mmCIF file of C-alpha atoms in Angstrom:
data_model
loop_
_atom_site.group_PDB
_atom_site.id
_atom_site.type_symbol
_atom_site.label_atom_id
_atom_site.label_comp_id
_atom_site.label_asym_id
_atom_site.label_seq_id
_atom_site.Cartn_x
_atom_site.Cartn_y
_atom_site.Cartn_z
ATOM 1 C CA UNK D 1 127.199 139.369 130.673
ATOM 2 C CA UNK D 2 129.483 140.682 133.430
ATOM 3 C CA UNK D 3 132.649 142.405 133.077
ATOM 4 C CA UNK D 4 135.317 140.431 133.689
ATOM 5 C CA UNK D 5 137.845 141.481 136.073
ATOM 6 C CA UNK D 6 141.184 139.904 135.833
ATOM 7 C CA UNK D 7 143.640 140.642 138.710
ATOM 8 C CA UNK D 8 147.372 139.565 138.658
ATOM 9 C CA UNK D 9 150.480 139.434 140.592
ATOM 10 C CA UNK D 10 153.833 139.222 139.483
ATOM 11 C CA UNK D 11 156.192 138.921 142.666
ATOM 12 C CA UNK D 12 159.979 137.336 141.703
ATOM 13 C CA UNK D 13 159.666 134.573 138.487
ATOM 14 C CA UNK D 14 156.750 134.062 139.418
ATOM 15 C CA UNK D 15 153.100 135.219 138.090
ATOM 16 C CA UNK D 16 149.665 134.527 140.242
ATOM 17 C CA UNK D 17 146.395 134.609 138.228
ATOM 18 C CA UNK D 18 143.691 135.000 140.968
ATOM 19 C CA UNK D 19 140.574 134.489 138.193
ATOM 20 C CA UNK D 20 142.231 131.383 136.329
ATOM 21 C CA UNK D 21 143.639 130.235 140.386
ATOM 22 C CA UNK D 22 147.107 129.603 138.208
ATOM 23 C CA UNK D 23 150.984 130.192 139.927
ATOM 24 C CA UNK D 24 153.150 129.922 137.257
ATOM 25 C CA UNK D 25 157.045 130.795 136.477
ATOM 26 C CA UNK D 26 157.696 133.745 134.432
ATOM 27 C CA UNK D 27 160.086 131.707 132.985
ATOM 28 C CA UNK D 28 157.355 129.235 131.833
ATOM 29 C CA UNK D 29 158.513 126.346 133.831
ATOM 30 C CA UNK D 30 155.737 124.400 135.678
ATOM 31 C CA UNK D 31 156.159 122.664 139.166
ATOM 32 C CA UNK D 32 152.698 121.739 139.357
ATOM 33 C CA UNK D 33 150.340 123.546 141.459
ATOM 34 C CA UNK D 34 149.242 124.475 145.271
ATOM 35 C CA UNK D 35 146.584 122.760 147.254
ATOM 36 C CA UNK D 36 143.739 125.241 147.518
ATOM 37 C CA UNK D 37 144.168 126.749 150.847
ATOM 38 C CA UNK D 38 147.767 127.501 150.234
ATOM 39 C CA UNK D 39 146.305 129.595 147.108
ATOM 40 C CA UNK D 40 144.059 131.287 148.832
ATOM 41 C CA UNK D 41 146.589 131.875 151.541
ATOM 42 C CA UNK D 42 148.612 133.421 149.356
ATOM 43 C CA UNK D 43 146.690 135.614 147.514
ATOM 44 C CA UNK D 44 145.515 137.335 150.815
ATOM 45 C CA UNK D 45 148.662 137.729 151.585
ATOM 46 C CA UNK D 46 149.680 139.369 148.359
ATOM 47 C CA UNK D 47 146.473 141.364 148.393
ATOM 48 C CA UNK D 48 147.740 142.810 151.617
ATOM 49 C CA UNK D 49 151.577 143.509 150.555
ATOM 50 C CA UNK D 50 153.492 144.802 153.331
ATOM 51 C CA UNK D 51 151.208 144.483 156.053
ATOM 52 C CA UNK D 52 151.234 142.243 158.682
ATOM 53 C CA UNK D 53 148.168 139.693 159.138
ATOM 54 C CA UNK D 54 147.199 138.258 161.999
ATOM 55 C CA UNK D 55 146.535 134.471 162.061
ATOM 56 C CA UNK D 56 143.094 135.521 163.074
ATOM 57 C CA UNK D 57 142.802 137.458 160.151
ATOM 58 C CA UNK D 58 144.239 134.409 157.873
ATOM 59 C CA UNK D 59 142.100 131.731 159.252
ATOM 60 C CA UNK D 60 138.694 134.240 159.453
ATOM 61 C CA UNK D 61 139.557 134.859 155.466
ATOM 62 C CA UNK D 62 140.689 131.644 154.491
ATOM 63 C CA UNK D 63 138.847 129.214 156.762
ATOM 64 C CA UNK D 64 135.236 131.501 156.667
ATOM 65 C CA UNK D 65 132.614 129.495 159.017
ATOM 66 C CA UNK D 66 134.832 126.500 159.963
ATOM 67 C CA UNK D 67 136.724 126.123 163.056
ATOM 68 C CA UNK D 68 140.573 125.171 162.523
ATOM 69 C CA UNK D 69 143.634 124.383 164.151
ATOM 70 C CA UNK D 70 146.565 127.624 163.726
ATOM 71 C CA UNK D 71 148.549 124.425 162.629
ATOM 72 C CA UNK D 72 146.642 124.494 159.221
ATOM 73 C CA UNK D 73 147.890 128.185 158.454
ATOM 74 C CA UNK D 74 151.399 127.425 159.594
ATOM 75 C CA UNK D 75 151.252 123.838 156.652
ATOM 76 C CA UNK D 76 149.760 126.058 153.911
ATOM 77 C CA UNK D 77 152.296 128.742 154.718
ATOM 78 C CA UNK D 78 154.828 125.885 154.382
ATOM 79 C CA UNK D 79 153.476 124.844 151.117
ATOM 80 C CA UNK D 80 153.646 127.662 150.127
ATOM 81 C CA UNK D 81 157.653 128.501 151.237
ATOM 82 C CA UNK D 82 158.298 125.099 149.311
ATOM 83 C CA UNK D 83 156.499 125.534 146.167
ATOM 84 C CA UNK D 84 158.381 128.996 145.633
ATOM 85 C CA UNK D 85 162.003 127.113 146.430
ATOM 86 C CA UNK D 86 164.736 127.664 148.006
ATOM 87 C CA UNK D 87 165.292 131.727 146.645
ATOM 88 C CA UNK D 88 161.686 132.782 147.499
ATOM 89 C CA UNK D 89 161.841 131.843 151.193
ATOM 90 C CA UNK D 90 162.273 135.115 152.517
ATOM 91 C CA UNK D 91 159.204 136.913 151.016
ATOM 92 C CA UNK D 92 157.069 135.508 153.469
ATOM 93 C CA UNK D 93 157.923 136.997 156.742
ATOM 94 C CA UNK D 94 157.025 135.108 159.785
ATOM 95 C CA UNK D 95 156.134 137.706 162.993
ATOM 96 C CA UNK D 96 156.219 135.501 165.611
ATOM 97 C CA UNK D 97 153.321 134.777 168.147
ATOM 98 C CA UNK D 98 151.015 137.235 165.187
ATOM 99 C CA UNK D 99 151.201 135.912 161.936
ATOM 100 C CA UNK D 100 152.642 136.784 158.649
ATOM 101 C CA UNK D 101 153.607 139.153 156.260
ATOM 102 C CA UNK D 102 154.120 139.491 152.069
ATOM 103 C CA UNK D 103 157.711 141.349 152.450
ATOM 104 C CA UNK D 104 158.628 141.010 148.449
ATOM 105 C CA UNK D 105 158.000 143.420 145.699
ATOM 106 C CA UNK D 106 154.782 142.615 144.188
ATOM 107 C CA UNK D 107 153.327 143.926 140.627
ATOM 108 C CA UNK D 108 149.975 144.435 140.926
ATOM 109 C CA UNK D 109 148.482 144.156 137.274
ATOM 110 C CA UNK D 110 143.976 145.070 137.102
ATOM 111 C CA UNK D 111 142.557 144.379 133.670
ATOM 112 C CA UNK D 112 138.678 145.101 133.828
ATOM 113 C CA UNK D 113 137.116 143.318 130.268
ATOM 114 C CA UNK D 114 133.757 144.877 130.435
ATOM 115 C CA UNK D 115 131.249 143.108 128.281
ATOM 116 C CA UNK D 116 128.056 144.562 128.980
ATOM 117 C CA UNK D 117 128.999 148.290 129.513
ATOM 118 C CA UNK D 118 126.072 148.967 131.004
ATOM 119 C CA UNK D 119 126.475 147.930 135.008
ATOM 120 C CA UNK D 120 130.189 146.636 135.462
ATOM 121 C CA UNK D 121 132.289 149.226 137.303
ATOM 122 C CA UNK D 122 135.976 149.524 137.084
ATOM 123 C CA UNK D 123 136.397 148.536 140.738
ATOM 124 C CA UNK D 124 134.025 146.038 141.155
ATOM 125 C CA UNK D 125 131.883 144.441 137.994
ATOM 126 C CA UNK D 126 129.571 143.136 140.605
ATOM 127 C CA UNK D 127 128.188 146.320 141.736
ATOM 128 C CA UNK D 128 125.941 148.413 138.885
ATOM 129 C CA UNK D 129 126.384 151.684 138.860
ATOM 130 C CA UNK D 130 124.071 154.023 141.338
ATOM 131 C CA UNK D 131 122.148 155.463 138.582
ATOM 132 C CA UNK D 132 120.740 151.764 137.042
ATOM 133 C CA UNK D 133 117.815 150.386 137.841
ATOM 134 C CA UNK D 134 118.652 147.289 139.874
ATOM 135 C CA UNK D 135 120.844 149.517 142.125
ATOM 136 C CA UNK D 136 117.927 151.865 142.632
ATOM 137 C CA UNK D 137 115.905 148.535 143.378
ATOM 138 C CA UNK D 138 118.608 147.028 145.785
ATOM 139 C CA UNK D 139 118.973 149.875 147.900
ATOM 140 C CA UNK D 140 114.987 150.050 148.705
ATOM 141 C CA UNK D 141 115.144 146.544 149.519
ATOM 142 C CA UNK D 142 117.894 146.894 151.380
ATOM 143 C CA UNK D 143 116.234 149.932 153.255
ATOM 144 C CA UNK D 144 112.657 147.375 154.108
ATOM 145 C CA UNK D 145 115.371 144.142 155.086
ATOM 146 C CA UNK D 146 116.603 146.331 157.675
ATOM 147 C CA UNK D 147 113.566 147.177 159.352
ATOM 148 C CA UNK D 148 112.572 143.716 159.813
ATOM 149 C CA UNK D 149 108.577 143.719 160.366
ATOM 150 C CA UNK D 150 106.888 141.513 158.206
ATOM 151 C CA UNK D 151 105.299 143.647 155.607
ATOM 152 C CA UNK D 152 108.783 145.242 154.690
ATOM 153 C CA UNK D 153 110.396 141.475 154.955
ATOM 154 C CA UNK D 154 108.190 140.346 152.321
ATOM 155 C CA UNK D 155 108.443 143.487 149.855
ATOM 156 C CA UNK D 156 112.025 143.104 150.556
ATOM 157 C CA UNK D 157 112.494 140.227 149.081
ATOM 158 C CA UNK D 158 110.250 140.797 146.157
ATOM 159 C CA UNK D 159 112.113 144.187 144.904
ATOM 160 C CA UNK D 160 115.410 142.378 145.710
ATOM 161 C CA UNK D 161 114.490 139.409 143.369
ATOM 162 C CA UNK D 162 113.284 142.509 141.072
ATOM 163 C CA UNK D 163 117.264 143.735 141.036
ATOM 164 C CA UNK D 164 118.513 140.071 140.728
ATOM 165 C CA UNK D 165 116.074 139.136 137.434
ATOM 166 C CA UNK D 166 117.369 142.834 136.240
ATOM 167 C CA UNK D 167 121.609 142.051 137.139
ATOM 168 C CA UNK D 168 122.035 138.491 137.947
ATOM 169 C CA UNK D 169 125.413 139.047 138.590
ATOM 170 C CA UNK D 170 124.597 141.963 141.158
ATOM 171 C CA UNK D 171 126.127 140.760 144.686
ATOM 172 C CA UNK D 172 125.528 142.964 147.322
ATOM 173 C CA UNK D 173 121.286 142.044 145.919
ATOM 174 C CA UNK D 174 122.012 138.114 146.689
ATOM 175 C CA UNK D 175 123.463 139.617 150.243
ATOM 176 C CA UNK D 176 120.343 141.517 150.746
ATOM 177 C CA UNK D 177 117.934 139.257 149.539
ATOM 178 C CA UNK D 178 119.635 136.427 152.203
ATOM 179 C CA UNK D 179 118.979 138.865 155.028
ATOM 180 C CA UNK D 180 115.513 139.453 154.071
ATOM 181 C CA UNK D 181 114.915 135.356 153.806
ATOM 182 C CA UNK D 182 116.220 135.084 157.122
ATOM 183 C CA UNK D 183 114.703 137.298 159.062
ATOM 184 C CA UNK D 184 111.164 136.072 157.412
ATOM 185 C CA UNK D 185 112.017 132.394 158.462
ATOM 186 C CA UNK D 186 113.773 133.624 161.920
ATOM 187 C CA UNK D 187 111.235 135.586 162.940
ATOM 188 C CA UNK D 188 108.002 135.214 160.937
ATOM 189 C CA UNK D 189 107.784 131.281 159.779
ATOM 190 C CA UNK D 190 107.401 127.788 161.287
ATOM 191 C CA UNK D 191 107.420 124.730 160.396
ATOM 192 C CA UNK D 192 108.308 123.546 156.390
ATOM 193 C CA UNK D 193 108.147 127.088 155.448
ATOM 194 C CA UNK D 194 110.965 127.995 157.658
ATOM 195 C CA UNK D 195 113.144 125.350 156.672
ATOM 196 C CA UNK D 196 112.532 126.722 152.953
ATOM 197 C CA UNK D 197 113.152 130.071 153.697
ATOM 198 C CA UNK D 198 116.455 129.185 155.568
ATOM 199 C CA UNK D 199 117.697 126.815 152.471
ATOM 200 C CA UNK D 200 116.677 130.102 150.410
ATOM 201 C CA UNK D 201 118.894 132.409 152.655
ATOM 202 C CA UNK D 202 121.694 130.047 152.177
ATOM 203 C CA UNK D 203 121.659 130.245 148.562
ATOM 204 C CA UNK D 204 121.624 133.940 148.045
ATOM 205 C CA UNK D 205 124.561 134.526 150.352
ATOM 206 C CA UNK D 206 126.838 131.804 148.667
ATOM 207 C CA UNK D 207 125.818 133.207 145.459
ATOM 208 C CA UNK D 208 126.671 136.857 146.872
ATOM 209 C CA UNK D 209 130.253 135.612 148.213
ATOM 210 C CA UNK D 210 130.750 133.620 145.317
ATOM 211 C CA UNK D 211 130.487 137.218 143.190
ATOM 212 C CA UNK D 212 132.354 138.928 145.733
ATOM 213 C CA UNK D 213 134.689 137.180 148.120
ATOM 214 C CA UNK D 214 135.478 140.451 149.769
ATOM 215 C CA UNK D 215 131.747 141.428 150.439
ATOM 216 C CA UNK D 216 131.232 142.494 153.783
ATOM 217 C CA UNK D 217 126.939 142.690 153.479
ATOM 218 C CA UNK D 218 128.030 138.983 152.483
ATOM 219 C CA UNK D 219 129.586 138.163 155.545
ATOM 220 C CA UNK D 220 127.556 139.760 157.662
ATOM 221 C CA UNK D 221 124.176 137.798 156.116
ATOM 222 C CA UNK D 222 126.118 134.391 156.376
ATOM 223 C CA UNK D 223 126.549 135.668 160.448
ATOM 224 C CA UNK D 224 123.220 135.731 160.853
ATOM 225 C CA UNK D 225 122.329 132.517 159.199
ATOM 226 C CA UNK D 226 124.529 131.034 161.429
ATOM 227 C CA UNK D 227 122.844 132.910 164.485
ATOM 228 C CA UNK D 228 119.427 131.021 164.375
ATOM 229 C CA UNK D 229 118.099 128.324 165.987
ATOM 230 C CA UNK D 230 117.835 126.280 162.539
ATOM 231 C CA UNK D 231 121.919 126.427 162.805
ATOM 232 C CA UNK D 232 122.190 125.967 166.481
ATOM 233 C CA UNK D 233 123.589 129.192 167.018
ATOM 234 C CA UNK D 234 127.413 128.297 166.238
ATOM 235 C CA UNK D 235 129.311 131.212 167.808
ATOM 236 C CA UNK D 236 132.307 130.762 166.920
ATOM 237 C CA UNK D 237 131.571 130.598 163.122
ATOM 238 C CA UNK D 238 129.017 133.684 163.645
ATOM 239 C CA UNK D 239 131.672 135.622 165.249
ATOM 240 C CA UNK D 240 133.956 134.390 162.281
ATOM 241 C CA UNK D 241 131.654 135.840 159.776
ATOM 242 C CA UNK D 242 130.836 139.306 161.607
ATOM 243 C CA UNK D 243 134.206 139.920 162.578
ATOM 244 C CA UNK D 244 135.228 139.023 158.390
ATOM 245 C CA UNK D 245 132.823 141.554 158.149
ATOM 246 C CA UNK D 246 134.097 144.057 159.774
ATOM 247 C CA UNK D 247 137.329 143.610 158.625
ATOM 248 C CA UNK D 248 135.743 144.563 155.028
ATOM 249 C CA UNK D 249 133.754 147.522 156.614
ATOM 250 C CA UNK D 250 134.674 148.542 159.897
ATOM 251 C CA UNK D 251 132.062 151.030 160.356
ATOM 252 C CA UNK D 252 129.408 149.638 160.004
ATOM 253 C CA UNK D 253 127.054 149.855 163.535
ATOM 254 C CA UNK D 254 124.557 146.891 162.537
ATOM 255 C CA UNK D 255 127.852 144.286 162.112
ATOM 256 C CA UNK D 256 128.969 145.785 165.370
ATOM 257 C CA UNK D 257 125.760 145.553 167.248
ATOM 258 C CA UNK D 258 124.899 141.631 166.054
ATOM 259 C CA UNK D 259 128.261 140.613 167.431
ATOM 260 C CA UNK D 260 127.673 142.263 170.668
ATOM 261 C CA UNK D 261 124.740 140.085 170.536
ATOM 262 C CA UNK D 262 126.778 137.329 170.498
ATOM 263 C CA UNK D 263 129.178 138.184 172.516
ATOM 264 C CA UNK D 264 126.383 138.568 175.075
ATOM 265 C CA UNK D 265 125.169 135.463 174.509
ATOM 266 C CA UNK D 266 128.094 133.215 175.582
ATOM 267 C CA UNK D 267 129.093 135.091 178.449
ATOM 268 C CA UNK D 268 131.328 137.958 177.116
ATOM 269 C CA UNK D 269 129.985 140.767 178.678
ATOM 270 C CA UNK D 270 133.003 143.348 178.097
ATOM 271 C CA UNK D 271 132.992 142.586 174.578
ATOM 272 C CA UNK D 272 129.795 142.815 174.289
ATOM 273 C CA UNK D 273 129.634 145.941 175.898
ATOM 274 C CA UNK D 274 132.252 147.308 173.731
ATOM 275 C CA UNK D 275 131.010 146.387 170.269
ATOM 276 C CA UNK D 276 127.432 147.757 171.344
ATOM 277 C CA UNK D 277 129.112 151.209 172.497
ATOM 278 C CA UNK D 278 131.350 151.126 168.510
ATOM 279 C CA UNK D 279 127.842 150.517 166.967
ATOM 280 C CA UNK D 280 126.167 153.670 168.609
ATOM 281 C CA UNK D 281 129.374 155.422 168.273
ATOM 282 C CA UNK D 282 128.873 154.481 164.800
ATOM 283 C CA UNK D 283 125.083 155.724 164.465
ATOM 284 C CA UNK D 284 123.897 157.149 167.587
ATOM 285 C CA UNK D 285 120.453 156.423 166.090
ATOM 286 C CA UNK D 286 120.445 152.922 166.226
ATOM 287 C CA UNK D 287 118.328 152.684 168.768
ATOM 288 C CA UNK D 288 117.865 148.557 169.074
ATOM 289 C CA UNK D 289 121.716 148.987 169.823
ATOM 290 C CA UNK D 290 120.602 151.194 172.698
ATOM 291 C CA UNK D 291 117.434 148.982 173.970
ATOM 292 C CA UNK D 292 120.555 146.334 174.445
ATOM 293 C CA UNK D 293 122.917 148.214 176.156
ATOM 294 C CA UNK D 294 119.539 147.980 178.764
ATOM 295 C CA UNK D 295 119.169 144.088 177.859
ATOM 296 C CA UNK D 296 123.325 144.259 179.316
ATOM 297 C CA UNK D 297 122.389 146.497 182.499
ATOM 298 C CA UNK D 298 119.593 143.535 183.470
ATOM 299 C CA UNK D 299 121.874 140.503 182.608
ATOM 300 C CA UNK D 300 124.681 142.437 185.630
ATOM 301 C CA UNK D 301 121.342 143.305 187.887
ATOM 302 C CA UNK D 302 121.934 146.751 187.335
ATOM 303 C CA UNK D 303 117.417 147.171 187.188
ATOM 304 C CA UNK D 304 117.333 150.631 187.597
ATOM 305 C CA UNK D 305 120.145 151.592 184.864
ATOM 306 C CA UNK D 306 117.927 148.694 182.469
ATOM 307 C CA UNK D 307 114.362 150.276 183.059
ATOM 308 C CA UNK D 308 115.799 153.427 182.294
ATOM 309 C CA UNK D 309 117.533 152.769 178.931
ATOM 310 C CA UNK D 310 114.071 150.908 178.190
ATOM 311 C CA UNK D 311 111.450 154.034 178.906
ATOM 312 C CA UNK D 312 113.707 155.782 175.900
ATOM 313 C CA UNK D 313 112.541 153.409 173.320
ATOM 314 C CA UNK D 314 110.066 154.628 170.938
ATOM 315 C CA UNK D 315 106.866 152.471 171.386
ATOM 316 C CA UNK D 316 106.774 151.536 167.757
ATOM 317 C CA UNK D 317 110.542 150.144 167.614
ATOM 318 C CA UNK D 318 110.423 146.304 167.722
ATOM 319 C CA UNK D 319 107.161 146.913 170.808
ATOM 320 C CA UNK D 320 106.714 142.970 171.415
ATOM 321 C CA UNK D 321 110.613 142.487 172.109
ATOM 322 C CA UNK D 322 111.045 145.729 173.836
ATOM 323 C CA UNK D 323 107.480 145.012 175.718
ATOM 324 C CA UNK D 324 108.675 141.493 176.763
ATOM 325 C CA UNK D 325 111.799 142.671 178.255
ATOM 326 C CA UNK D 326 110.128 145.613 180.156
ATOM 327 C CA UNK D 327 107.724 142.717 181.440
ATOM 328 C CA UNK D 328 110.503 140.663 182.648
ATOM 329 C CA UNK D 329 112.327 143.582 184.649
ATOM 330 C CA UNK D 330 109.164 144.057 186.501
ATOM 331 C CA UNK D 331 108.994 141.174 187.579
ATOM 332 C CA UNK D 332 112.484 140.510 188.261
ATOM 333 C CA UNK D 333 112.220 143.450 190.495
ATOM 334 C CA UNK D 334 109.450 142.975 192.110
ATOM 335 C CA UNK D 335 106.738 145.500 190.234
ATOM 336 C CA UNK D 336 103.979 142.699 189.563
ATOM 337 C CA UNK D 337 101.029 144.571 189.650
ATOM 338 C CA UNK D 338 103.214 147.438 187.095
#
């Protein structure tokens, strides 16, 4: 069994268990307990202790993949204000017109009850340790999910369930294993078998974030679930869950270069633009990030700029997308008979 990892905060008279979701007086005194998103609201913002969070930042954490009013921050903020009483009011610094900040002294207190000894780490009990075998198996499937042909899709999610039936309680795996579901019924499937594989992709991620709230490889596989047809491309909850994402790892050029892609895709060509240019500034080998900083020359009619970002491509990177979108330049300028 998994290490448990039990993480409390002891701020004024009062004491926050995040694991047992408890917010009780030191003095032992109960005034009953906070609705759920005032919790959570208040964890992240003891969790982030002196710094100020946007209320983009609140309602991305709090309010992952559903679009809601700022008003719902500002009532669990308030529930929060009136559950602590009358002497706590000013540990909760409102910036206004950005958001909030945790201004009171905070004990942190980390206790990690490892069970298993075996794959629990001190930081994280959902990650094994790099030397174990279902670490050894995640990171080769998460090596073939990236490269998204068909063959590696499939053996992706084969040594991924491999890792999983080793460490069920292995996270980042269940993030892995999502992607590789997804792109096999995004890209590969039809019919019932894609509606399988998508219901398949859905449970791996929410088991992954339900190991690991702070995940990023979570977030970013929930983003794109979202960013399929089967979902009807929802960009505002994709763009909630890559920019999550990114708030968990901001360096990494593949969360970067799917929200360009859907940036590009409603319109947002500067953004786009930008997050493409972070990704290769990132990894100036990405080169799918590159083929779409062409795909962003055609969309402004800038053909010649395109055509030449496109002859860079290797012919054996993605040839049937980059092929298609050579095609459609040609034509677009005029080059049938090319």
């Amino acid at each position: 069994m998994s290490g448990k990892q039990i993480e409390i905060y002891e701020f004024g008279e009062f004491r926050l268990d995040v694991g047992e979701h408890r917010l009780d007086r030191l003095t032992g005194d109960s005034d009953g307990s906070l609705p759920e998103k005032a919790f959570q609201t208040l964890v992240t913002l003891l969790r982030n202790s002196g710094t100020l969070l946007t209320k983009e930042q609140l309602l991305t954490t709090i309010w992952p993949d559903t679009v809601v009013e700022e008003n719902n921050l500002g009532k669990a903020v308030h529930a929060i204000r009136n559950f602590l009483g009358p002497g706590s009011q000013g540990i909760i610094q409102t910036v206004p017109k950005h958001g909030y900040r945790f201004v009171g002294d905070v004990r942190k207190i980390e206790i990690n009850e490892d069970s298993r000894g075996t794959s629990a780490s001190a930081s994280n009990p959902s990650r094994p340790f790099p030397n174990s075998p279902a670490y050894d198996l995640y990171v080769r499937g998460k090596v073939k999910a990236g490269s998204e042909n068909i063959e590696d899709t499939e053996n992706a999610i084969k040594v991924l369930e491999a890792a999983i039936a080793i460490d069920p309680f292995f996270a980042p795996a269940y993030a892995q294993l999502a992607r590789a579901f997804n792109t096999r019924a995004f890209k590969f499937s039809a019919g019932p078998l894609r509606k399988l594989l998508h219901e398949n992709a859905e449970v791996a991620v929410e088991k992954a974030l339900a190991l690991d709230p702070d995940l990023a490889e979570g977030h970013f596989a929930r983003g794109l679930i979202l960013w399929t047809n089967t979902k009807g491309f929802p960009h505002e909850q994709a763009i909630r869950a890559y920019k999550r994402s990114l708030s968990l790892d901001p360096n990494s050029d593949e969360t970067h270069h799917q929200l360009s892609m859907v940036y590009a895709h409603i319109g947002l060509l500067e953004g786009a633009h930008d997050e493409i240019g972070r990704a290769l500034e990132l990894n100036p080998n990405n080169t799918m990030a590159r083929f779409r900083i062409g795909v962003y020359f055609a969309y402004q009619a800038k053909f010649d700029e395109a055509m030449a970002v496109f002859k860079t491509i290797p012919q054996d990177v993605s040839p049937m997308l980059v092929s298609r979108s050579t095609a459609e330049l040609l034509i677009q300028t005029g080059h049938l008979s090319d």
